[in-house]
PDB file of C-alpha atoms and ligand atoms in Angstrom:
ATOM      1  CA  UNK A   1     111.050  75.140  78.838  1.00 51.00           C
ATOM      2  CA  UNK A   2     111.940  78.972  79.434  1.00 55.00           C
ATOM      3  CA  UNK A   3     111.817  80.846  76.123  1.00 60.00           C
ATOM      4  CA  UNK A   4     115.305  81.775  75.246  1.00 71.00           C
ATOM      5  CA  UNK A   5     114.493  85.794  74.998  1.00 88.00           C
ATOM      6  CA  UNK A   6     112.701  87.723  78.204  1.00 94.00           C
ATOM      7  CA  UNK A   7     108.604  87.770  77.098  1.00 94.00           C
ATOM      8  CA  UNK A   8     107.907  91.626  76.453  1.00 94.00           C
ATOM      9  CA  UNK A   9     104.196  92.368  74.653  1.00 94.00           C
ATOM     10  CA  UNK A  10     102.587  89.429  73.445  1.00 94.00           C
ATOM     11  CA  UNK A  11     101.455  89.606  69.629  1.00 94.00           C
ATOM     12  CA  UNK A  12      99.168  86.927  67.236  1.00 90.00           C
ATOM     13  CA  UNK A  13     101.752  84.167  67.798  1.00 91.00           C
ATOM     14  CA  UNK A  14     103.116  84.658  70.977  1.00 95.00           C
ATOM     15  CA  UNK A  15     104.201  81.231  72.849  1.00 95.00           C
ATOM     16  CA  UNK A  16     102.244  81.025  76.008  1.00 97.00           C
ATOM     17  CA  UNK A  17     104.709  81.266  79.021  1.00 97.00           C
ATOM     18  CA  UNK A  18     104.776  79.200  82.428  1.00 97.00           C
ATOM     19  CA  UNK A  19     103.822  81.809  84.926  1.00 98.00           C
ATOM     20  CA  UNK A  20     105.787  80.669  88.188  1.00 98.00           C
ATOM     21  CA  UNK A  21     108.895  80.654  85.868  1.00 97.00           C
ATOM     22  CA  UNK A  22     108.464  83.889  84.525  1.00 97.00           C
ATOM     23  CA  UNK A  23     108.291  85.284  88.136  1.00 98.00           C
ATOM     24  CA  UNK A  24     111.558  83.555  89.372  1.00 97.00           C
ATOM     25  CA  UNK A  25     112.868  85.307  86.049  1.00 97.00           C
ATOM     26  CA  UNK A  26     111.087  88.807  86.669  1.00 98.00           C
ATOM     27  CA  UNK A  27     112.568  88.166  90.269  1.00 98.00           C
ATOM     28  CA  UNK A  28     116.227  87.571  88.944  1.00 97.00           C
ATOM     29  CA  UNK A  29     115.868  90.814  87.360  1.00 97.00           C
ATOM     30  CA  UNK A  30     113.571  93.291  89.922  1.00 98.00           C
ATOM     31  CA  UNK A  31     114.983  91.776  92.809  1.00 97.00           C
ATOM     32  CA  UNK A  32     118.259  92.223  94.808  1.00 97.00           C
ATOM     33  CA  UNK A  33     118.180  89.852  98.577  1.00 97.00           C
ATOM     34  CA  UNK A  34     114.944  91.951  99.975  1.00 98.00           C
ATOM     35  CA  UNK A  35     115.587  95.171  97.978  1.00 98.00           C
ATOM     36  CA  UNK A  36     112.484  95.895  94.622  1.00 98.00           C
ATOM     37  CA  UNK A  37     112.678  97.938  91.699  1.00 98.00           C
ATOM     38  CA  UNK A  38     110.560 101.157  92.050  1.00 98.00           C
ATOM     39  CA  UNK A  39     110.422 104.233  89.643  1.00 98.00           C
ATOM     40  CA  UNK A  40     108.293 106.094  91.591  1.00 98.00           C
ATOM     41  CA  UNK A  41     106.330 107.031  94.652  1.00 98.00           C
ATOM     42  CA  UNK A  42     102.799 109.229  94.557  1.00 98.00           C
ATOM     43  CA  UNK A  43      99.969 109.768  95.683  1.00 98.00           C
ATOM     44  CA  UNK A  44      96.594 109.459  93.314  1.00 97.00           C
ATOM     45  CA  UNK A  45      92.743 109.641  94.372  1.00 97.00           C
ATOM     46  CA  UNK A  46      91.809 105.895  93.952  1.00 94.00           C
ATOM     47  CA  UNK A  47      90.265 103.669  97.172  1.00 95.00           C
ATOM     48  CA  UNK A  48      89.442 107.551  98.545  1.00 96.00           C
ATOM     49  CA  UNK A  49      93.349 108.416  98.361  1.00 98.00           C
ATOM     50  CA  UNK A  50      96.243 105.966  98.625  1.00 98.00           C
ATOM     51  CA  UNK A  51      99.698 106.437  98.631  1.00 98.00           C
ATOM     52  CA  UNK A  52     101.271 104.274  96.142  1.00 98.00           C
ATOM     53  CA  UNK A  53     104.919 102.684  95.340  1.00 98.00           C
ATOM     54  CA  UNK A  54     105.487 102.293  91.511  1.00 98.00           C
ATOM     55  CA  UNK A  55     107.373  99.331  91.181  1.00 97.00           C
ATOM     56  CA  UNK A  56     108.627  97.009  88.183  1.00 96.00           C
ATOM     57  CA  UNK A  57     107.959  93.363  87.050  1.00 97.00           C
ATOM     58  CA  UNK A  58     104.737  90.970  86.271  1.00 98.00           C
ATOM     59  CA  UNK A  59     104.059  87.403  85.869  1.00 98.00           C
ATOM     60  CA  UNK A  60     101.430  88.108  83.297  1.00 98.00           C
ATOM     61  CA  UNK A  61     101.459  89.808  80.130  1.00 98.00           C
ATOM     62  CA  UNK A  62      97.772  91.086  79.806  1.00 98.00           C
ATOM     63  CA  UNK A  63      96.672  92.679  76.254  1.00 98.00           C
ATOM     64  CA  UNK A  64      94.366  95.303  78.399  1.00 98.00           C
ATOM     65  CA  UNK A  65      97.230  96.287  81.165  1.00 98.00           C
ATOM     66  CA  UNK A  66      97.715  99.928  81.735  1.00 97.00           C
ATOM     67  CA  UNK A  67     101.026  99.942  83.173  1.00 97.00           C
ATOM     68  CA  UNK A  68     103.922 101.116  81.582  1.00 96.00           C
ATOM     69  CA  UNK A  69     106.411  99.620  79.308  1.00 97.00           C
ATOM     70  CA  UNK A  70     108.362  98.582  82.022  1.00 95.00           C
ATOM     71  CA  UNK A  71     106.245  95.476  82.536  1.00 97.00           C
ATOM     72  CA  UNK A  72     107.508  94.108  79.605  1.00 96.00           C
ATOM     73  CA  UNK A  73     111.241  95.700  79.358  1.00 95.00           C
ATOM     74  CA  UNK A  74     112.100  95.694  82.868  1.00 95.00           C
ATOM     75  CA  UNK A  75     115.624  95.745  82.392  1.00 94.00           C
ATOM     76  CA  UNK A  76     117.116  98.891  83.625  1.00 92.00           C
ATOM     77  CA  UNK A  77     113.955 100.540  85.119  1.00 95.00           C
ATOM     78  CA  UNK A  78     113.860 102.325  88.901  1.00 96.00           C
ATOM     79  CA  UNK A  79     115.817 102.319  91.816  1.00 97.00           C
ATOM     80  CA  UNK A  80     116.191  99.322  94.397  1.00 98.00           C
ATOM     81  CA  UNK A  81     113.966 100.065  97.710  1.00 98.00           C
ATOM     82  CA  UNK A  82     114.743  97.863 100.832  1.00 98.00           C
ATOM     83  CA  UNK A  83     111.678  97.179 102.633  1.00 98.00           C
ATOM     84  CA  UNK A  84     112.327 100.347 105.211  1.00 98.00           C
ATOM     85  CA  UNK A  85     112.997 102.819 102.415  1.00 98.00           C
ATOM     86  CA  UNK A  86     109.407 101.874 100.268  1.00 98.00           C
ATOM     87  CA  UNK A  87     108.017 102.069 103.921  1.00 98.00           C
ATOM     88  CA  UNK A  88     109.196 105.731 104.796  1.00 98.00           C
ATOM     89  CA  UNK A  89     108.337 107.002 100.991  1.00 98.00           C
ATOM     90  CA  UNK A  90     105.263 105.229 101.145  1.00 98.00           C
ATOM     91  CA  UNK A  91     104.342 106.925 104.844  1.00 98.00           C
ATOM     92  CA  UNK A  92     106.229 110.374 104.242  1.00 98.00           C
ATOM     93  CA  UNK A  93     103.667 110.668 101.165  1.00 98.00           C
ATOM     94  CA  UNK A  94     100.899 109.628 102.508  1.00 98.00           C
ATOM     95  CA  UNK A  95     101.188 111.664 105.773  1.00 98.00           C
ATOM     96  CA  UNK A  96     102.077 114.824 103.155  1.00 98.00           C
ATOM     97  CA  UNK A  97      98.524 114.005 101.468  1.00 98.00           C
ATOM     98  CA  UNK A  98      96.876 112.706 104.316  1.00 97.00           C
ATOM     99  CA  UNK A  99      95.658 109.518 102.930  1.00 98.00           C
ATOM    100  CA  UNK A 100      95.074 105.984 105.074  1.00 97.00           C
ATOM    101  CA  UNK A 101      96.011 103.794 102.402  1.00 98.00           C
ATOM    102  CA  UNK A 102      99.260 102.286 100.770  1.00 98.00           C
ATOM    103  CA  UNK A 103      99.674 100.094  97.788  1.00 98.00           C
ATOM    104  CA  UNK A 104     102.543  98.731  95.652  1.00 98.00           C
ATOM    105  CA  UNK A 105     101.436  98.775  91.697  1.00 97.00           C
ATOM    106  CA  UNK A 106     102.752  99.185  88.604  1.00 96.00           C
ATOM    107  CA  UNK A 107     103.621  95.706  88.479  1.00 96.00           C
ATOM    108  CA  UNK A 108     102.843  92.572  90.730  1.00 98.00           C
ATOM    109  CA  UNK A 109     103.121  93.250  94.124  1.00 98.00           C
ATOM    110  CA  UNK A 110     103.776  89.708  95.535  1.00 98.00           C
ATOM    111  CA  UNK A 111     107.058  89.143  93.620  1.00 98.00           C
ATOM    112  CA  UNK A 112     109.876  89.291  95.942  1.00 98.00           C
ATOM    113  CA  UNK A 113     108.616  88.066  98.727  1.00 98.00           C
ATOM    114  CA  UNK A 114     111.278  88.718 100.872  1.00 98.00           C
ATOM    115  CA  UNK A 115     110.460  92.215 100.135  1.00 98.00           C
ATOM    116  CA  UNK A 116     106.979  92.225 100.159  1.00 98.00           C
ATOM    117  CA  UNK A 117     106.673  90.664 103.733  1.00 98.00           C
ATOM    118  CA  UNK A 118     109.139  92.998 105.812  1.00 98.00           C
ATOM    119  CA  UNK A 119     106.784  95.717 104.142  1.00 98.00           C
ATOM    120  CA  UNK A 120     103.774  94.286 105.092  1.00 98.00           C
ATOM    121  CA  UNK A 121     105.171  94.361 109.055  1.00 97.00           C
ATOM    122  CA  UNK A 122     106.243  97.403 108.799  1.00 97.00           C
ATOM    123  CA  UNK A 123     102.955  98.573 107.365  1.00 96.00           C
ATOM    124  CA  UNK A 124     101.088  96.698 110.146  1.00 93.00           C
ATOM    125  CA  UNK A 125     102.348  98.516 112.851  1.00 86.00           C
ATOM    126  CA  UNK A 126     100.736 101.889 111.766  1.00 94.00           C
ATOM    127  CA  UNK A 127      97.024 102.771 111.306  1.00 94.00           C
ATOM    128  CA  UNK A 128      97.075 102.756 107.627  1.00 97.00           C
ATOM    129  CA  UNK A 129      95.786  99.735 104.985  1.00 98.00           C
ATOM    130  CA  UNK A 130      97.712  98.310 102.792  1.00 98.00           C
ATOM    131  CA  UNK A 131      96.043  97.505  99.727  1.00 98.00           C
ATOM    132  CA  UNK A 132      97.343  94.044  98.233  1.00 98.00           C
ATOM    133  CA  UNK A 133      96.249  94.171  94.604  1.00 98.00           C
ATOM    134  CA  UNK A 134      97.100  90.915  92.968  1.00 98.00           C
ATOM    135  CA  UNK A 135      96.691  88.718  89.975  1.00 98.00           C
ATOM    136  CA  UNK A 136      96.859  85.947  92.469  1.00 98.00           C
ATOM    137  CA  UNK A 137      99.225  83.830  90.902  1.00 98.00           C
ATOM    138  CA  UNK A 138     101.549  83.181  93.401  1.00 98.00           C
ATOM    139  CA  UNK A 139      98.615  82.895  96.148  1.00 98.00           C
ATOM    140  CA  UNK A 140      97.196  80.264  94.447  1.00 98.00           C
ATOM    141  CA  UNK A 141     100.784  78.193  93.702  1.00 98.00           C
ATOM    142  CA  UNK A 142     101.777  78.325  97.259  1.00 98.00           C
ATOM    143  CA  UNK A 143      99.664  78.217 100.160  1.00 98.00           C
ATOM    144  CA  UNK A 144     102.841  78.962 102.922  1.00 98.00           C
ATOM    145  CA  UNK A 145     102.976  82.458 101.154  1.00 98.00           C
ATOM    146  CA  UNK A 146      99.508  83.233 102.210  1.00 98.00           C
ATOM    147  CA  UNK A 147      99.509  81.670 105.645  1.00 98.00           C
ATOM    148  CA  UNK A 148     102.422  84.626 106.339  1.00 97.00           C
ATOM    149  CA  UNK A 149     100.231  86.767 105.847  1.00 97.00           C
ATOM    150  CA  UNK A 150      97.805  85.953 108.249  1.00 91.00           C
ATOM    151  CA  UNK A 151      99.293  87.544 111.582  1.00 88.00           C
ATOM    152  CA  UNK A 152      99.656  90.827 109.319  1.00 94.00           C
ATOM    153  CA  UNK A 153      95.812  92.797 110.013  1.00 86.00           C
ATOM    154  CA  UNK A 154      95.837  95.608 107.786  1.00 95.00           C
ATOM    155  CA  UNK A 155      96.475  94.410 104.651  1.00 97.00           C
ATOM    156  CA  UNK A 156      93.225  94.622 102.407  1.00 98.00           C
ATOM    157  CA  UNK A 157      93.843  91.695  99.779  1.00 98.00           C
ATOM    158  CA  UNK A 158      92.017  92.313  96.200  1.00 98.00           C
ATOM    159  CA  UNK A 159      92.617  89.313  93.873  1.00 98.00           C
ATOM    160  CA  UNK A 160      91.898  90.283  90.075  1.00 98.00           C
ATOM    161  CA  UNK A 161      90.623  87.794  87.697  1.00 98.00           C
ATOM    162  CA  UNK A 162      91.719  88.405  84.114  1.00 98.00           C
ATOM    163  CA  UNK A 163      89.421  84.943  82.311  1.00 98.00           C
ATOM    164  CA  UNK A 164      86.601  82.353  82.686  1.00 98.00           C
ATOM    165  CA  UNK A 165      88.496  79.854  81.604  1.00 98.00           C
ATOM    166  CA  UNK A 166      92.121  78.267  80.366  1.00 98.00           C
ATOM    167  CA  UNK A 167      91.265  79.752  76.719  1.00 98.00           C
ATOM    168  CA  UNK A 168      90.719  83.423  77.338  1.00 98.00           C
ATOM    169  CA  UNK A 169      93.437  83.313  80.451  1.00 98.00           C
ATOM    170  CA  UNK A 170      96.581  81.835  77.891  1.00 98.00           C
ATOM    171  CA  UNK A 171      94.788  84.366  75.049  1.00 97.00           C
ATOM    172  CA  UNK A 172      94.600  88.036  76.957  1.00 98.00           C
ATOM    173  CA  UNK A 173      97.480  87.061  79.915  1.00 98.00           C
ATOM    174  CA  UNK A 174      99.830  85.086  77.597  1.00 98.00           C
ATOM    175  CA  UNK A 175     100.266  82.402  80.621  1.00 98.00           C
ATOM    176  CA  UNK A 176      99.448  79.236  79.643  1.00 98.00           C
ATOM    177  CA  UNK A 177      96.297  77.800  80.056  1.00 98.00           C
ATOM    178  CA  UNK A 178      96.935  75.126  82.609  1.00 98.00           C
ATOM    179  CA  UNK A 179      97.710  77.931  85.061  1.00 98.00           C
ATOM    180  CA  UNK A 180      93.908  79.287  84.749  1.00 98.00           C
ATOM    181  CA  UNK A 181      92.743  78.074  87.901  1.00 98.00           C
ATOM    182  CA  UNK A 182      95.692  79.448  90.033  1.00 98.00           C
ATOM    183  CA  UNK A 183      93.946  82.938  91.002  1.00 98.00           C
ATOM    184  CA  UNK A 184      90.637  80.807  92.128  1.00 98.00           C
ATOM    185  CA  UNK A 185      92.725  79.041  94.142  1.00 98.00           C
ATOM    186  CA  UNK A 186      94.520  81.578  96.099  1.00 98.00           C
ATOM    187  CA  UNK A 187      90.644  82.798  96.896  1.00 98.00           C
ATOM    188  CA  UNK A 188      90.281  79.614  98.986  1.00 98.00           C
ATOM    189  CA  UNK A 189      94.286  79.808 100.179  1.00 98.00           C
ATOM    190  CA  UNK A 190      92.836  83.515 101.407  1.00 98.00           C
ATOM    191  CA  UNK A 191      89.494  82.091 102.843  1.00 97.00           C
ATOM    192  CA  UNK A 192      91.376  79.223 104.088  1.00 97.00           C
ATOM    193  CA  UNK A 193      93.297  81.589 106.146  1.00 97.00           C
ATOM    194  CA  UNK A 194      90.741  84.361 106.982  1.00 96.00           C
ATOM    195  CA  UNK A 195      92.133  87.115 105.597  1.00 97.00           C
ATOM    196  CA  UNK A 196      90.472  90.372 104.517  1.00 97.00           C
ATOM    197  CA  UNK A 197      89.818  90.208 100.331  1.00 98.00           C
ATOM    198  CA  UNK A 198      87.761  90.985  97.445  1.00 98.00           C
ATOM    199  CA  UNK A 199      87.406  90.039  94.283  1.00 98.00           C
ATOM    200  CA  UNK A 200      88.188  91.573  90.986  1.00 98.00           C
ATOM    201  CA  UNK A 201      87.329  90.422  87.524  1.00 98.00           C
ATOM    202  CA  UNK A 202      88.116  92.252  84.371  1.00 98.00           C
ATOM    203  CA  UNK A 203      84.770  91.353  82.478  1.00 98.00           C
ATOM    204  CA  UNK A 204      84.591  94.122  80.342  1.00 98.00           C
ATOM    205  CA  UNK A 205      82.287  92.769  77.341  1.00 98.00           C
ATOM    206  CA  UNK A 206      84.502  93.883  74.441  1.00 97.00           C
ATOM    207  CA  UNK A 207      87.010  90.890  76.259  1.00 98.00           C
ATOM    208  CA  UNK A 208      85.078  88.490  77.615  1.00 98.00           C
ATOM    209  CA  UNK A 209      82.505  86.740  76.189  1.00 98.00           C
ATOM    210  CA  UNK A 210      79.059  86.353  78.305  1.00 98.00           C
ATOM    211  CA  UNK A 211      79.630  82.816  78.208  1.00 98.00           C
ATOM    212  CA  UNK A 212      82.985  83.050  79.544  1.00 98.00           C
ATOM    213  CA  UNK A 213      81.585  85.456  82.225  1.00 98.00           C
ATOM    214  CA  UNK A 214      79.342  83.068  83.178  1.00 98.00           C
ATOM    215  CA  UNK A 215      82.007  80.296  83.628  1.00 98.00           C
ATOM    216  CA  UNK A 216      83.778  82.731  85.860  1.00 98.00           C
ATOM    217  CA  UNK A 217      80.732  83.362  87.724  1.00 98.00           C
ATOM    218  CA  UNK A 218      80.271  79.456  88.046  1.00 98.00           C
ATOM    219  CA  UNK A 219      84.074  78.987  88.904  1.00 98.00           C
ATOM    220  CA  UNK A 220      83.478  81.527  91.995  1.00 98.00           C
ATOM    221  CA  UNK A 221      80.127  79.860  93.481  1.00 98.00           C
ATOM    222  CA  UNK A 222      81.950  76.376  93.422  1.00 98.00           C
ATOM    223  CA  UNK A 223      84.433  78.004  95.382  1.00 97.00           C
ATOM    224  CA  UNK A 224      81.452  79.632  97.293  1.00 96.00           C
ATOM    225  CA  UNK A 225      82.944  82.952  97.103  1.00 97.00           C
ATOM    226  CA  UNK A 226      79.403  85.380  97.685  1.00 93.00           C
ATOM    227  CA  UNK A 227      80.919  88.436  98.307  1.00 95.00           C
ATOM    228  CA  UNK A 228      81.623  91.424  96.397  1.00 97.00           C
ATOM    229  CA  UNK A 229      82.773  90.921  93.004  1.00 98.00           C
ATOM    230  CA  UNK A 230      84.382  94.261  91.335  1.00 98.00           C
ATOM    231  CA  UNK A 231      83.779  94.115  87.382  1.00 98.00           C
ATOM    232  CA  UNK A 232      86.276  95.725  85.930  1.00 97.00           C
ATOM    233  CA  UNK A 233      86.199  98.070  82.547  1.00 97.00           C
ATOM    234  CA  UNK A 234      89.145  98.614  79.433  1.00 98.00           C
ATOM    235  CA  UNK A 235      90.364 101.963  79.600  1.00 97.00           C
ATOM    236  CA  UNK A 236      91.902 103.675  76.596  1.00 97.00           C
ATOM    237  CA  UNK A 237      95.234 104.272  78.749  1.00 97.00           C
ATOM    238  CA  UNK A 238      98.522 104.994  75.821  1.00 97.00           C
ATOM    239  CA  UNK A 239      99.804 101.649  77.018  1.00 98.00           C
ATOM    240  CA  UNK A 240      96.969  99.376  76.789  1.00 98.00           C
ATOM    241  CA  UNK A 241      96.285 100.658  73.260  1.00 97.00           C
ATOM    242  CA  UNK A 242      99.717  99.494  72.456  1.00 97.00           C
ATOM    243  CA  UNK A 243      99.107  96.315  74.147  1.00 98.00           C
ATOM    244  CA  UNK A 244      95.766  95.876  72.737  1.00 98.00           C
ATOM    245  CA  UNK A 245      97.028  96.225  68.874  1.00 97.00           C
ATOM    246  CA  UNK A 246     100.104  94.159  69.282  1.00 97.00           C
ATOM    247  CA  UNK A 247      97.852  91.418  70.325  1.00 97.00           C
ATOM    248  CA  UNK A 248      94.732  92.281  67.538  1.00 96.00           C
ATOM    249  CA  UNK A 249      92.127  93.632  69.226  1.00 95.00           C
ATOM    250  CA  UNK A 250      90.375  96.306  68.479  1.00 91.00           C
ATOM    251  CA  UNK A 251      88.798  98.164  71.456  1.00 92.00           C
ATOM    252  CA  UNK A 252      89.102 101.524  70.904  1.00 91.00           C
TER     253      UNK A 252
HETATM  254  S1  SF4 B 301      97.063  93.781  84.500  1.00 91.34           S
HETATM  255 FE1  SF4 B 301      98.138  93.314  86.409  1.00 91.34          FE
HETATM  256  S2  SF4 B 301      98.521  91.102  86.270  1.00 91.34           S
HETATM  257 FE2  SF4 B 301      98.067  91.788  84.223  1.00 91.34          FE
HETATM  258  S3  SF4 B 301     100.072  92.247  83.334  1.00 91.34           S
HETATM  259 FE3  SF4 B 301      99.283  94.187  84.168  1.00 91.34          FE
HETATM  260  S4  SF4 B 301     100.181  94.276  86.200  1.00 91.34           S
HETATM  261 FE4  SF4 B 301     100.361  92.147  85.521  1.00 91.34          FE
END
């Protein structure tokens, strides 16, 4: 049942949330027909340079996110974008810093499909990659999402793991545990459909057991995904910190 009050940072005795419901809602709220929420648009010196729309709205509420407030109070933040205005901010800046990548972040990119996709075409018909950073939630819940994707060539898909298994996921990304396996399976949707990926993990010790590494680990070879796995590391952003102590943990 959907909680009666939007889920903003998750504390000791948060209720654990059904992901794909909390996106329609995020959705309800970030999206407008094919227009997204963004506050911003910049240009930072990650992936060699990449020119990046700042956009609103998650599916997950993870205890070691750096992303601004807006995640969780989404309510009256940015500006709706149709698909052709993120495209010419997202180029204009890009061409200004001569960089050959795009990305959406700030929240996750593969809400609103109907504005992710037009993006993606758009994006396709220039020389640039588009980075597709995702938590893989929606990949793994519906397989037709992913298969769209496939006629689009530049789009560089990253798919970040945030657990090992159904405890750790519901504890640090407040979803509930049944959902765990979701991101493994949008790895095989993207196999599946030969797309261009990587995977992502965030592994950092102080979060993840070694044990529940290793189930991760064990989760990806009976998927028989062998390629590069990207362990990711806490940073002390202001926001995580806030994130972190709502939740109890003490990192930093
Ligand atoms: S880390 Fe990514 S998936 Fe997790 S809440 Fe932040 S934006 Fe969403």
């Amino acid at each position: 049942m959907k909680p009666l009050q939007y889920p903003g940072l998750i504390n000791k005795n948060f209720t654990p949330f059904h992901p794909i419901e909390l996106a329609q809602w995020t959705e309800s709220i970030v999206a407008d027909g094919n227009k997204r929420r963004y506050t911003h648009f910049y240009c930072t010196g990650v992936y060699g340079g990449i020119s990046t729309g700042y956009t609103v709205g998650c599916c997950l509420r993870c205890v070691f996110c750096w992303v601004g407030l807006d995640r969780d109070f989404p309510f009256d933040s940015g500006n709706y974008y149709t698909p052709d205005e993120a495209f010419e901010r997202l180029i204009r800046n890009a061409q200004k810093s001569r960089v050959r990548n795009l990305r959406i972040s700030g929240g996750e990119p593969t809400l609103c499909r109907e504005h992710l996709l037009p993006l993606l075409r758009l994006t396709s018909e220039t020389g640039y990659t588009f980075i597709l950073e995702t938590n893989g939630i929606l990949f793994g819940h519906d397989e037709t999402y992913v298969k769209e994707l496939k006629n689009i060539k530049n789009v560089h898909i990253r798919v970040s793991l945030k657990a090992g298994n159904g405890k750790g996921f519901e504890q640090r990304t407040g979803a509930q545990k049944e959902f765990f396996m979701l991101p493994f399976q949008a790895i095989e949707n993207l196999k599946k459909h030969n797309l261009r990926y990587h995977v992502a993990c965030m592994s950092d010790a102080r979060l993840m057991s070694q044990d529940e590494r290793k189930e991760l680990l064990k989760h990806l070879s009976e998927i028989t995904y062998d390629g590069y796995l990207e362990e990711e590391r806490c940073d002390p952003y202001d926001t995580t910190i806030i994130r972190l102590e709502k939740a109890g943990y003490k990192l930093f």
